[in-house]
CSV table of C-alpha atoms in Angstrom, one decimal:
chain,number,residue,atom,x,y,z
A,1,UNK,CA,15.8,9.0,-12.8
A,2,UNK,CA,14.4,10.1,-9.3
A,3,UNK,CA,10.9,8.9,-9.5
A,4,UNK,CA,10.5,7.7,-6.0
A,5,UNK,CA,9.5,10.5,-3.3
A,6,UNK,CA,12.2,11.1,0.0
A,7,UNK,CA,10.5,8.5,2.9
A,8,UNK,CA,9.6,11.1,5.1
A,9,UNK,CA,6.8,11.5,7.9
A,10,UNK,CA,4.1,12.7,5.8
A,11,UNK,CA,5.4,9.5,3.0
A,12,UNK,CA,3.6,7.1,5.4
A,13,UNK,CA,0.7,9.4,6.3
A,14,UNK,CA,-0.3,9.0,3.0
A,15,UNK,CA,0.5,5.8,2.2
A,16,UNK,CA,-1.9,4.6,5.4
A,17,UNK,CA,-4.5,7.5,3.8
A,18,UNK,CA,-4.0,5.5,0.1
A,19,UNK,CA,-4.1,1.8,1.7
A,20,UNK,CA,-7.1,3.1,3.6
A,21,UNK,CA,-8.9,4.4,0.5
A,22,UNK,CA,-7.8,1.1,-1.4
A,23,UNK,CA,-9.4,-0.9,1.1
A,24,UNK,CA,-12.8,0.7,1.7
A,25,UNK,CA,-12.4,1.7,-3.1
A,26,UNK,CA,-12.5,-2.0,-3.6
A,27,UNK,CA,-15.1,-2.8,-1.2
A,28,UNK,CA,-16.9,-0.6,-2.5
A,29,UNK,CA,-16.7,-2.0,-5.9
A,30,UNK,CA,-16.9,-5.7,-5.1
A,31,UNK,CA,-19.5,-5.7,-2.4
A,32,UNK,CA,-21.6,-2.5,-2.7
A,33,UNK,CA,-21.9,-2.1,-6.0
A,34,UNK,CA,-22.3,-5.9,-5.9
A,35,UNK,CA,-19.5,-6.5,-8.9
A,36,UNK,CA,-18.3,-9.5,-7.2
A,37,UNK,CA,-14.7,-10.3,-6.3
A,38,UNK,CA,-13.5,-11.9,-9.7
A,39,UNK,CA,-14.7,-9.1,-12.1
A,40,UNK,CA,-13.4,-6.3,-9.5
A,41,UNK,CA,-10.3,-7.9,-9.6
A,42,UNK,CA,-9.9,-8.1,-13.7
A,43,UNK,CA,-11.1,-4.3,-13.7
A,44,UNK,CA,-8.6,-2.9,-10.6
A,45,UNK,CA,-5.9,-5.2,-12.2
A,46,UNK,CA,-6.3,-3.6,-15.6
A,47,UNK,CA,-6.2,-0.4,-13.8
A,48,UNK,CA,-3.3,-0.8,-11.9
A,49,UNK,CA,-1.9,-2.1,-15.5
A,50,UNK,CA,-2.9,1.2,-16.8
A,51,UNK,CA,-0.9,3.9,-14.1
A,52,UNK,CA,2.0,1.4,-13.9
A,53,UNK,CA,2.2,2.6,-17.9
A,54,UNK,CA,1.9,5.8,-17.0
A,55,UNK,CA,4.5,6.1,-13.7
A,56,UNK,CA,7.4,4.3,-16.4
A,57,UNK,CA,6.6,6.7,-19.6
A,58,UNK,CA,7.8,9.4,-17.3
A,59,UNK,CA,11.1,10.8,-16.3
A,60,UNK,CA,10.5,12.2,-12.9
A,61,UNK,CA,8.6,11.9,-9.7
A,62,UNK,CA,5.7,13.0,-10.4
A,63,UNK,CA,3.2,12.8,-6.9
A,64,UNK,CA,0.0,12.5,-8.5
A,65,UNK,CA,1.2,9.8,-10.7
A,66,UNK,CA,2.7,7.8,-8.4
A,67,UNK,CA,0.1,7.9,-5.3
A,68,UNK,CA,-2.2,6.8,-8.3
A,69,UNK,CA,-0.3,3.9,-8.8
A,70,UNK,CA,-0.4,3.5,-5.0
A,71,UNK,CA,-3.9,3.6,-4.7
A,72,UNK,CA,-4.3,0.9,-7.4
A,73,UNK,CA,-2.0,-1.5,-5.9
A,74,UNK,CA,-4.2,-1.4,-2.8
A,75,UNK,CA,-7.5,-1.2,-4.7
A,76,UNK,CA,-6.8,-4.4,-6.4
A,77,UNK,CA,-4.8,-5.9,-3.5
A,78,UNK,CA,-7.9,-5.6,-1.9
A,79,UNK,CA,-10.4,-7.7,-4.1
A,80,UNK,CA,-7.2,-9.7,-5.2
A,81,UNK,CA,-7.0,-10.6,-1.7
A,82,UNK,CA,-10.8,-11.2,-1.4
A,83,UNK,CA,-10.8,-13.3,-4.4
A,84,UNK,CA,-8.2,-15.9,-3.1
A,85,UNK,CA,-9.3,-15.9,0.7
A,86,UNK,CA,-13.2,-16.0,0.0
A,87,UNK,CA,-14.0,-17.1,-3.3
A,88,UNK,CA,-11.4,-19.6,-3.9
A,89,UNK,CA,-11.3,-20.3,-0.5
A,90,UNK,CA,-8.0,-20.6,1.2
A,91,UNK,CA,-8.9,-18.4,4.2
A,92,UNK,CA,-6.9,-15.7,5.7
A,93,UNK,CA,-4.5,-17.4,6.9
A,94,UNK,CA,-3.4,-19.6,3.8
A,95,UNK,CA,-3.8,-17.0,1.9
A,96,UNK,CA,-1.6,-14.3,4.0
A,97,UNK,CA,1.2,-17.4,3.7
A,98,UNK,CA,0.6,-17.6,-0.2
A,99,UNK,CA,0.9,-13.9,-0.1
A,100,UNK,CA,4.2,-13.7,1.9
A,101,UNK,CA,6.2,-16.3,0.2
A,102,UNK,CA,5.5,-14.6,-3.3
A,103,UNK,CA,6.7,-11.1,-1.3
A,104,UNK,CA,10.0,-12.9,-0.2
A,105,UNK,CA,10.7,-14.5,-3.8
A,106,UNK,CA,10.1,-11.2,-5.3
A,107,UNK,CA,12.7,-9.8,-3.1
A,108,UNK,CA,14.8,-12.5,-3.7
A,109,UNK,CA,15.0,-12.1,-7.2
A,110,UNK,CA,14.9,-8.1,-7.1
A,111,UNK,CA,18.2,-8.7,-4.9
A,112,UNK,CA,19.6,-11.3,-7.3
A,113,UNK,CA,19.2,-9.4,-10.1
A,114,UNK,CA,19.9,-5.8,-9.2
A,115,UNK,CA,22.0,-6.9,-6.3
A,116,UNK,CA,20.3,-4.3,-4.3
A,117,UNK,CA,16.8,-4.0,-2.8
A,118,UNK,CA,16.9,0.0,-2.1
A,119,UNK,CA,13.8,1.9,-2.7
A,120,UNK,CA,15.4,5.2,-2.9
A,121,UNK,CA,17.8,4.7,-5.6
A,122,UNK,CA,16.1,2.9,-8.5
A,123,UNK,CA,18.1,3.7,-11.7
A,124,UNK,CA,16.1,1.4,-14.3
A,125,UNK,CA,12.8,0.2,-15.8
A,126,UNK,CA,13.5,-3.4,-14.8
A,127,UNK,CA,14.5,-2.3,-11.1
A,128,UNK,CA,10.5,0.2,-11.2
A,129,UNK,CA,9.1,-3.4,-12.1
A,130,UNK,CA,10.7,-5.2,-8.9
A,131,UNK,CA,9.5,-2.1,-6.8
A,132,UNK,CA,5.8,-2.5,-8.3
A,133,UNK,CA,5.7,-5.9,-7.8
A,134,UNK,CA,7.0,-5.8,-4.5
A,135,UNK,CA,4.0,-3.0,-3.9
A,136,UNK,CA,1.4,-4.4,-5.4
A,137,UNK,CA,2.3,-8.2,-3.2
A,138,UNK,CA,2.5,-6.4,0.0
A,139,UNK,CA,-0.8,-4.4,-0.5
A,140,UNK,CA,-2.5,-7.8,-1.1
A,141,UNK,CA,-0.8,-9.5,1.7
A,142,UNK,CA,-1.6,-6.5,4.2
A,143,UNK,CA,-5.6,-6.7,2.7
A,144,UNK,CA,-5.5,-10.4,4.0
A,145,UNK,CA,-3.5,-10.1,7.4
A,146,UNK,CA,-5.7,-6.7,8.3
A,147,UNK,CA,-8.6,-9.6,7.5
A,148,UNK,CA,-6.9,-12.1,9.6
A,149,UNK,CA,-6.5,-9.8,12.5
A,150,UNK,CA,-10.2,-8.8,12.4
A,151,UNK,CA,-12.0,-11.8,11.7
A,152,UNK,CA,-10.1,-14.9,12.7
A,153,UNK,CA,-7.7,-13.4,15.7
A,154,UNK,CA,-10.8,-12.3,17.8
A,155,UNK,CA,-8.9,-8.7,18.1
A,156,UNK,CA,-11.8,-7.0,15.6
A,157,UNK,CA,-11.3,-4.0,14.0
A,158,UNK,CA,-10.1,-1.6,16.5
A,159,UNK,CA,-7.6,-4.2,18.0
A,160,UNK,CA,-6.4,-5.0,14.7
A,161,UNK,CA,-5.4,-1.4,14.2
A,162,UNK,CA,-4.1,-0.9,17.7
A,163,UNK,CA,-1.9,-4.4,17.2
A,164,UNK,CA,-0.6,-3.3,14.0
A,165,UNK,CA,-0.1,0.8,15.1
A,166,UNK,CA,1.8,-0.7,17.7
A,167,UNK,CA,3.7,-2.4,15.9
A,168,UNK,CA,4.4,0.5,13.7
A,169,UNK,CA,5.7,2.2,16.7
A,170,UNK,CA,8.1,-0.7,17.2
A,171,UNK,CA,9.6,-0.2,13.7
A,172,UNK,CA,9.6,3.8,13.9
A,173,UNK,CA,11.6,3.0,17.8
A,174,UNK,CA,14.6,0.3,16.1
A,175,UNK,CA,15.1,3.1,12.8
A,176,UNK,CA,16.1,5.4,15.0
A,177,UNK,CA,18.1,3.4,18.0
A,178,UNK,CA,18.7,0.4,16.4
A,179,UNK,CA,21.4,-0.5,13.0
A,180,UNK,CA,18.3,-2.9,12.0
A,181,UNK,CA,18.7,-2.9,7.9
A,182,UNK,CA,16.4,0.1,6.9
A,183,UNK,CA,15.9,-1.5,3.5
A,184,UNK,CA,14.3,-4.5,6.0
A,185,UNK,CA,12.6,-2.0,8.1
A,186,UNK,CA,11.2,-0.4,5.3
A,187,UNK,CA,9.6,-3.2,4.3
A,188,UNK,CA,8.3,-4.6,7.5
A,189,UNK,CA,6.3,-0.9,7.7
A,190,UNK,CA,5.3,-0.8,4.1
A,191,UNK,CA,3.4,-4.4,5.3
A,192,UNK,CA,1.9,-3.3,8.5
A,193,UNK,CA,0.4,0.1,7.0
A,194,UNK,CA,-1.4,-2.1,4.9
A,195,UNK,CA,-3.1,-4.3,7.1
A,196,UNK,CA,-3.7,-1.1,9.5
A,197,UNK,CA,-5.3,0.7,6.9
A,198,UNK,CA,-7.4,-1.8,5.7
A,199,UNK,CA,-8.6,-2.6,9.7
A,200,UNK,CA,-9.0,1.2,10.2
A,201,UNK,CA,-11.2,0.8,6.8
A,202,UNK,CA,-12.9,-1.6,8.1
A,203,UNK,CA,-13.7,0.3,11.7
A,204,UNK,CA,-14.9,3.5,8.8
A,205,UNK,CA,-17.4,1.4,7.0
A,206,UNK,CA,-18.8,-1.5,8.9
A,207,UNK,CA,-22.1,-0.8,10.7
A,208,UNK,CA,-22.2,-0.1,14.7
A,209,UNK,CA,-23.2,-4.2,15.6
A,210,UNK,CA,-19.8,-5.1,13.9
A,211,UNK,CA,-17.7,-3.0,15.5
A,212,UNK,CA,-17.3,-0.1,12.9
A,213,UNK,CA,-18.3,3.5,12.6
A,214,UNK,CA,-20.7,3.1,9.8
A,215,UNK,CA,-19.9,5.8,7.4
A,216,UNK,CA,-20.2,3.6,4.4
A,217,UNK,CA,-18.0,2.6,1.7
A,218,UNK,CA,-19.0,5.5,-0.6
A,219,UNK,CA,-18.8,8.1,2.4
A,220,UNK,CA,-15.4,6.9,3.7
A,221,UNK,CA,-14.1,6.6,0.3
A,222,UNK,CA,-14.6,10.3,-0.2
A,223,UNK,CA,-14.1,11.6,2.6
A,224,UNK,CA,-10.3,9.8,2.1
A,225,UNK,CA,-10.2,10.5,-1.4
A,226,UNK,CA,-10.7,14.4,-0.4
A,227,UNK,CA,-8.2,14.2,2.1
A,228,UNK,CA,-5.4,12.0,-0.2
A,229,UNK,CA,-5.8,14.3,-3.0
A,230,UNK,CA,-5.0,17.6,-0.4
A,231,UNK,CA,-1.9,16.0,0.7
A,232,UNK,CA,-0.9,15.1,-3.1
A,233,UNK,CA,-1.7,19.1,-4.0
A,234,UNK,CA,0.4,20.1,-1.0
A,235,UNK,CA,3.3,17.7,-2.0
A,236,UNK,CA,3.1,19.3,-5.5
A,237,UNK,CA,3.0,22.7,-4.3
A,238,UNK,CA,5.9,22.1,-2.0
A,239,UNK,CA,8.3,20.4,-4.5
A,240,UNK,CA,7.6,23.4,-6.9
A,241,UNK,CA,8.2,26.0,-4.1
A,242,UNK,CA,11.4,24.3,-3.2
A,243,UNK,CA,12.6,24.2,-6.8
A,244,UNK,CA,12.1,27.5,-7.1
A,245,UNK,CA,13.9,28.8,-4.0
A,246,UNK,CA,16.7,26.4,-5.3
């Protein structure tokens, strides 16, 4: 039951490429296409719903599949995240707190349960659900610290993604010289690519008096879209080859 890819190089690549599209996806949804926060959030939920169905009917890792139910994680996460911090309220920084204490129970019980918290060795349905949940909590709590960083800190959007690549760096520097637990360190990166993707989003889309790069929601949506869906076709191609030559 191997349906989670290796955690190589090119893993994170395009998981920072899929939190990337999430981010400027739901924006896109909630804000440009003025659908609102709430009702983006019932339609990207319901979506996410949908490919989680899809990534458990299946026996094997498929890479479309699962980067699809990626990408929905961090689309909703997004307008989740938007929801609770703007609509309802709470602010970034409540709602990053909120966010992290339902991250660490879900661990907590994930651990409890399947007494291991490994995200390379996943041998049931119930342990998929822990991993999903896990995904889909981190993806909201990275959409409200990238917010944090940008807004509230005073670091803007190219600080928040220099703050959080460097801390990425960090984490890359203590897997390799360090016997820091890589289930932990896992983790600690699968949080920070978040928040860094939805920053460097954020520098894609906002206009050139707010720090960004104005390319637009819809433009920087598709330009990562394009580039997400080459790296899926070239993880494809290269699992088949190496099947093949097996």
């Amino acid at each position: 039951m191997k349906k989670i890819p290796e955690i190589t190089f090119l893993f994170w690549i395009m998981k920072i490429v899929a939190t990337t599209l999430g981010e400027t996806a739901g924006d896109l949804l909630s804000m440009t296409l003025n659908v609102g926060y709430a009702l983006s959030t019932i339609i990207l939920f319901v979506g996410f719903l949908i490919t989680l169905i899809g990534q458990l009917s299946i026996k094997k890792h498929v890479p479309a599949i699962y980067w699809l139910v990626i990408l929905s994680t961090s689309t909703a996460g997004t307008t989740m995240s938007d929801f609770m911090d703007r609509t309802l309220g709470f602010g970034y920084a409540l709602g990053s707190s909120i966010l992290i204490l339902l991250l660490c129970i879900t661990l907590f019980i994930w651990h409890k349960v399947e007494k291991s918290l490994s995200v390379t060795d996943i041998n049931s349905k119930r342990g998929e659900l822990f991993y999903w949940t896990a995904i889909l909590f981190s993806n909201t709590l990275g959409t409200a610290l990238g917010d944090y960083l940008a807004d509230d800190s005073g670091l803007g959007f190219s600080g928040g993604a220099i703050l959080t690549g460097s801390l990425l760096v960090l984490i890359v520097l203590a897997y390799y010289f360090t016997k820091i637990s890589r289930v932990l360190l896992f983790w600690l990166a699968f949080v920070l690519t978040r928040p860094f993707g939805a920053t460097f989003g954020d520098l894609l889309t906002k206009s050139h008096n707010k720090g960004g790069l104005d390319f637009g929601t819809i433009g920087s949506s598709l330009i990562l879209f394009c580039l997400l869906l080459i790296l899926v076709i070239y993880t494809s191609v290269y699992r088949t080859i190496k099947k093949v030559s097996k």
